Coordinates of C-alpha atoms in Angstrom, one line a residue:
X1240 CA 204.8 149.3 234.8
X1241 CA 202.5 148.1 232.0
X1242 CA 199.8 147.8 234.7
X1243 CA 200.6 151.3 236.0
X1244 CA 200.2 152.8 232.6
X1245 CA 197.3 150.7 231.4
X1246 CA 195.3 151.9 234.4
X1247 CA 196.4 155.4 234.2
X1248 CA 195.3 155.6 230.8
X1249 CA 192.0 153.8 231.5
X1250 CA 191.0 156.3 234.4
X1251 CA 193.1 159.4 234.2
X1252 CA 191.9 162.1 232.0
X1253 CA 193.6 165.2 233.4
X1254 CA 195.4 166.4 230.1
X1255 CA 198.3 168.5 231.3
X1256 CA 200.7 165.7 232.0
X1257 CA 204.2 164.2 231.3
X1258 CA 204.9 160.9 232.6
X1259 CA 209.0 160.2 233.3
X1260 CA 209.8 156.7 233.4
X1261 CA 213.0 156.0 235.1
X1262 CA 215.1 152.7 234.1
X1263 CA 217.5 151.6 236.8
X1264 CA 219.6 149.0 235.5
X1265 CA 216.8 147.4 233.7
X1266 CA 218.0 143.9 231.9
X1267 CA 214.8 142.3 231.2
X1268 CA 214.4 142.4 227.5
X1269 CA 210.6 142.5 227.8
X1270 CA 210.9 145.7 229.8
X1271 CA 213.0 147.0 227.4
X1272 CA 211.0 146.3 224.4
X1273 CA 207.9 147.6 226.3
X1274 CA 209.7 151.0 227.3
X1275 CA 210.8 151.2 223.3
X1276 CA 207.2 150.6 222.1
X1277 CA 205.8 153.7 223.9
X1278 CA 204.1 156.1 221.6
X1279 CA 202.4 158.5 223.9
X1280 CA 204.3 162.0 223.5
X1281 CA 203.5 162.4 227.2
X1282 CA 206.0 159.5 228.3
X1283 CA 209.6 160.2 228.5
X1284 CA 212.0 157.3 229.4
X1285 CA 215.0 158.0 231.2
X1286 CA 218.0 155.9 232.4
X1287 CA 219.8 156.0 235.6
X1288 CA 222.0 153.3 235.5
X1289 CA 223.7 153.3 239.1
X1290 CA 223.1 151.3 242.5
X1291 CA 219.7 151.5 243.6
X1292 CA 218.8 154.6 245.6
X1293 CA 215.1 155.7 245.9
X1294 CA 215.9 159.2 246.6
X1295 CA 218.6 159.7 243.9
X1296 CA 216.0 158.3 241.4
X1297 CA 213.5 160.7 242.4
X1298 CA 215.7 163.6 242.5
X1299 CA 217.2 162.7 239.1
X1300 CA 213.5 162.7 237.6
X1301 CA 212.6 165.9 239.2
X1302 CA 215.6 167.6 237.7
X1303 CA 214.2 166.7 234.3
X1304 CA 210.5 167.3 234.8
X1305 CA 209.1 170.5 233.4
X1306 CA 205.8 171.0 235.4
X1307 CA 205.3 173.0 238.4
X1308 CA 203.9 170.0 240.5
X1309 CA 205.7 166.8 240.9
X1310 CA 204.1 163.4 241.5
X1311 CA 206.0 160.7 242.8
X1312 CA 204.7 157.3 242.0
X1313 CA 205.9 153.8 242.3
X1314 CA 205.8 151.6 239.1
X1315 CA 203.6 149.1 241.2
X1316 CA 200.7 151.6 241.6
X1317 CA 197.5 150.9 240.0
X1318 CA 194.8 153.5 239.2
X1319 CA 191.6 152.1 240.7
X1320 CA 189.2 155.5 239.6
X1321 CA 189.3 158.6 238.0
X1322 CA 189.8 162.0 239.5
X1323 CA 193.0 161.3 241.3
X1324 CA 195.3 163.9 240.1
X1325 CA 192.5 166.5 240.5
X1326 CA 191.8 165.5 244.0
X1327 CA 195.5 165.8 244.8
X1328 CA 195.8 169.0 243.3
X1329 CA 193.0 170.5 245.1
X1330 CA 195.1 170.2 248.2
X1331 CA 198.6 170.7 246.5
X1332 CA 197.8 174.0 245.0
X1333 CA 196.8 175.5 248.5
X1334 CA 199.7 177.8 249.6
X1335 CA 200.0 176.4 252.9
X1336 CA 200.1 172.8 252.0
X1337 CA 203.6 171.3 251.1
X1338 CA 203.1 167.8 250.5
X1339 CA 200.0 165.5 249.7
X1340 CA 199.5 161.6 249.8
X1341 CA 197.1 159.3 249.1
X1342 CA 195.4 156.1 250.4
X1343 CA 197.0 152.9 249.3
X1344 CA 195.6 149.5 249.5
X1345 CA 196.9 145.9 248.7
X1346 CA 195.4 143.9 246.1
X1347 CA 193.2 142.3 248.7
X1348 CA 191.9 145.6 249.8
X1349 CA 193.4 145.8 253.0
X1350 CA 195.2 149.3 253.7
X1351 CA 199.1 149.7 253.3
X1352 CA 199.3 153.1 253.6
X1353 CA 196.9 155.9 255.1
X1354 CA 199.4 158.4 256.5
X1355 CA 202.4 158.0 258.7
X1356 CA 202.8 158.5 262.4
X1357 CA 206.2 159.0 264.0
X1358 CA 206.9 156.6 266.7
X1359 CA 204.5 154.2 265.8
X1360 CA 205.7 150.5 266.2
X1361 CA 209.3 152.3 266.2
X1362 CA 210.4 154.9 264.0
X1363 CA 207.5 155.5 261.9
X1364 CA 204.4 153.5 260.6
X1365 CA 201.0 153.8 259.1
X1366 CA 198.0 153.8 261.2
X1367 CA 195.1 151.7 260.2
X1368 CA 197.5 149.5 258.0
X1369 CA 195.9 145.9 257.7
X1370 CA 192.4 147.3 258.1
X1371 CA 189.9 148.2 255.4
X1372 CA 188.8 151.7 254.2
X1373 CA 185.5 151.0 255.0
X1374 CA 186.2 149.5 258.5
X1375 CA 184.0 150.8 261.5
X1376 CA 184.8 153.8 263.6
X1377 CA 188.2 153.8 265.5
X1378 CA 189.5 156.1 268.3
X1379 CA 191.5 157.8 265.6
X1380 CA 188.4 158.4 263.3
X1381 CA 188.4 156.9 259.6
X1382 CA 191.2 156.3 257.2
X1383 CA 189.0 158.0 254.5
X1384 CA 189.3 161.3 256.6
X1385 CA 191.4 164.2 254.7
X1386 CA 193.8 165.3 257.7
X1387 CA 197.3 166.5 258.5
X1388 CA 200.1 164.0 259.3
X1389 CA 203.6 164.4 260.1
X1390 CA 204.5 162.4 256.9
X1391 CA 203.2 160.6 253.9
X1392 CA 204.9 157.7 251.7
X1393 CA 206.8 158.7 248.5
X1394 CA 205.2 155.6 246.8
X1395 CA 202.6 158.1 245.8
X1396 CA 203.4 161.9 246.8
X1397 CA 202.5 165.1 245.1
X1398 CA 204.3 168.2 245.9
X1399 CA 204.8 171.6 244.2
X1400 CA 208.3 172.1 242.6
X1401 CA 209.0 175.2 244.5
X1402 CA 208.6 173.4 247.7
X1403 CA 210.7 170.4 246.4
X1404 CA 213.7 172.7 245.6
X1405 CA 213.2 174.7 248.7
X1406 CA 214.3 172.0 250.9
X1407 CA 216.7 170.5 248.4
X1408 CA 214.8 167.6 247.3
X1409 CA 215.2 163.8 249.0
X1410 CA 218.3 163.2 251.0
X1411 CA 220.2 160.6 249.1
X1412 CA 222.0 159.4 252.5
X1413 CA 218.7 157.3 252.5
X1414 CA 219.0 154.4 250.0
X1415 CA 215.6 152.7 250.4
X1416 CA 213.5 153.6 253.3
X1417 CA 212.6 156.7 255.6
X1418 CA 213.8 159.3 253.0
X1419 CA 210.3 160.3 252.5
X1420 CA 209.7 160.8 256.2
X1421 CA 212.7 162.8 256.3
X1422 CA 211.4 164.7 253.4
X1423 CA 208.2 165.5 254.8
X1424 CA 209.6 166.5 258.2
X1425 CA 211.9 169.1 256.2
X1426 CA 209.0 170.5 254.4
X1427 CA 206.9 170.7 257.6
X1428 CA 209.8 172.5 259.4
X1429 CA 209.3 175.1 256.8
X1430 CA 205.9 175.7 257.8
X1431 CA 203.9 173.7 255.3
X1432 CA 201.3 171.1 256.1
X1433 CA 201.5 167.5 255.3
X1434 CA 197.9 166.4 253.9
X1435 CA 196.7 162.8 253.4
X1436 CA 193.6 163.1 250.8
X1437 CA 191.6 160.5 252.6
X1438 CA 189.1 160.4 249.4
X1439 CA 192.0 159.3 247.0
X1440 CA 192.8 155.5 246.8
X1441 CA 194.8 153.5 244.6
X1442 CA 196.1 149.6 244.6
X1443 CA 199.6 149.3 245.8
X1444 CA 201.4 146.1 244.6
X1445 CA 204.2 146.8 247.1
X1446 CA 207.6 145.0 246.4
X1447 CA 206.5 143.6 243.3
X1448 CA 209.4 145.1 241.4
X1449 CA 212.4 145.1 243.9
X1450 CA 211.2 142.1 246.3
X1451 CA 210.9 142.0 249.8
X1452 CA 214.1 143.6 251.2
X1453 CA 213.1 146.9 252.1
X1454 CA 215.6 147.8 254.8
X1455 CA 219.0 149.1 254.6
X1456 CA 221.2 149.4 257.7
X1457 CA 222.4 152.6 256.9
X1458 CA 218.7 153.8 256.4
X1459 CA 217.9 152.5 260.0
X1460 CA 220.5 154.4 261.7
X1461 CA 220.0 157.6 259.7
X1462 CA 216.2 157.3 260.7
X1463 CA 217.1 156.8 264.4
X1464 CA 219.2 159.9 264.3
X1465 CA 216.8 162.0 262.2
X1466 CA 213.6 161.3 264.1
X1467 CA 215.1 161.4 267.7
X1468 CA 213.5 164.7 268.7
X1469 CA 210.2 163.8 267.4
X1470 CA 210.3 160.3 269.2
X1471 CA 211.1 162.1 272.3
X1472 CA 208.4 164.9 271.8
X1473 CA 205.6 162.6 270.4
X1474 CA 204.1 163.1 267.0
X1475 CA 201.6 166.3 267.0
X1476 CA 199.2 164.9 264.7
X1477 CA 198.6 161.7 266.8
X1478 CA 196.9 161.2 270.3
X1479 CA 199.4 160.3 272.7
X1480 CA 196.6 158.1 274.6
X1481 CA 196.3 155.8 271.4
X1482 CA 198.4 152.8 270.9
X1483 CA 202.1 153.2 269.6
X1484 CA 202.9 149.4 269.5
X1485 CA 200.0 148.4 267.2
X1486 CA 198.5 149.9 264.3
X1487 CA 194.9 149.8 264.9
X1488 CA 194.6 153.2 266.6
X1489 CA 193.0 151.7 269.7
X1490 CA 193.5 153.2 273.3
X1491 CA 196.9 152.9 274.7
X1492 CA 197.7 150.0 276.9
X1493 CA 201.7 149.5 276.4
X1494 CA 203.3 152.3 278.0
X1495 CA 206.8 152.0 276.3
X1496 CA 207.9 155.4 274.7
X1497 CA 208.2 155.8 271.2
X1498 CA 212.2 156.0 271.6
X1499 CA 212.1 152.5 273.5
X1500 CA 209.9 151.0 270.8
X1501 CA 212.3 152.1 268.4
X1502 CA 215.5 151.0 270.3
X1503 CA 213.7 147.6 270.3
X1504 CA 212.8 147.8 266.7
X1505 CA 216.4 148.2 265.8
X1506 CA 217.7 145.3 268.0
X1507 CA 215.3 143.1 266.0
X1508 CA 216.2 144.6 262.5
X1509 CA 220.0 144.9 263.0
X1510 CA 221.0 142.4 266.0
X1511 CA 224.8 142.5 264.8
X1512 CA 224.8 146.2 263.8
X1513 CA 227.2 148.7 264.9
X1514 CA 226.4 151.4 267.5
X1515 CA 224.8 154.9 266.7
X1516 CA 226.9 157.0 264.0
X1517 CA 227.2 160.5 264.0
X1518 CA 224.4 162.2 261.6
X1519 CA 224.2 165.7 260.5
X1520 CA 220.7 166.8 260.3
X1521 CA 220.2 169.2 257.2
X1522 CA 218.1 172.2 258.0

């Protein structure tokens, strides 16, 4: 969190900002002292002391934000350069755009997120992941292109408040993962575009706060039910002739369907799990 705020203050010059820091069962005394020491009037510290639910935390903060544009950002994000908010707003203020994402890289420079493709690797995954932003040409172009996707990650996601409220915010039935993809799908169903701002890049120290347990059994089953139609029909923003079993965007050699890959992924993730459960998809 300190790294987030320090890098934000160093690079970000956009003036009309409020920062809502949501404490979720924080116990570390150094963390509590750090939160109490903040004197920047743009910063507000909120407490949501319930069992962790990423979607509920975001909904809670959104209700208390006063701006017309919401930016959801993990506390393990680090600014690398200036102009981030301006570049994101340049897309977000377009009436046809619903959600805007950014490129996220690990501290090593390897890509963590450059958009989300449904059915990639089972469920949904990030094309170009593990590569570098300055990599050579691929059959899917370059990760630095600004383009439309079916979804982007909520680790760093901008959306107009009117759009957020129109779809009812994040679905809190998702506890940890896939709630952002579900959110983007519902925004896309309203006719909005999901845009990846390819020129924007930040460092993502993924799992630095919560550790490596990023999967929840309920999330996996909910995602399977929620994405079923898209898995059968194929992602409209990804060429079906490109690989679905790897993230390098190379020509497709493995002809398993996205649904087959997803079932195999479920079997690996949850070998002792129950059968599929009913799931009501919200409009």
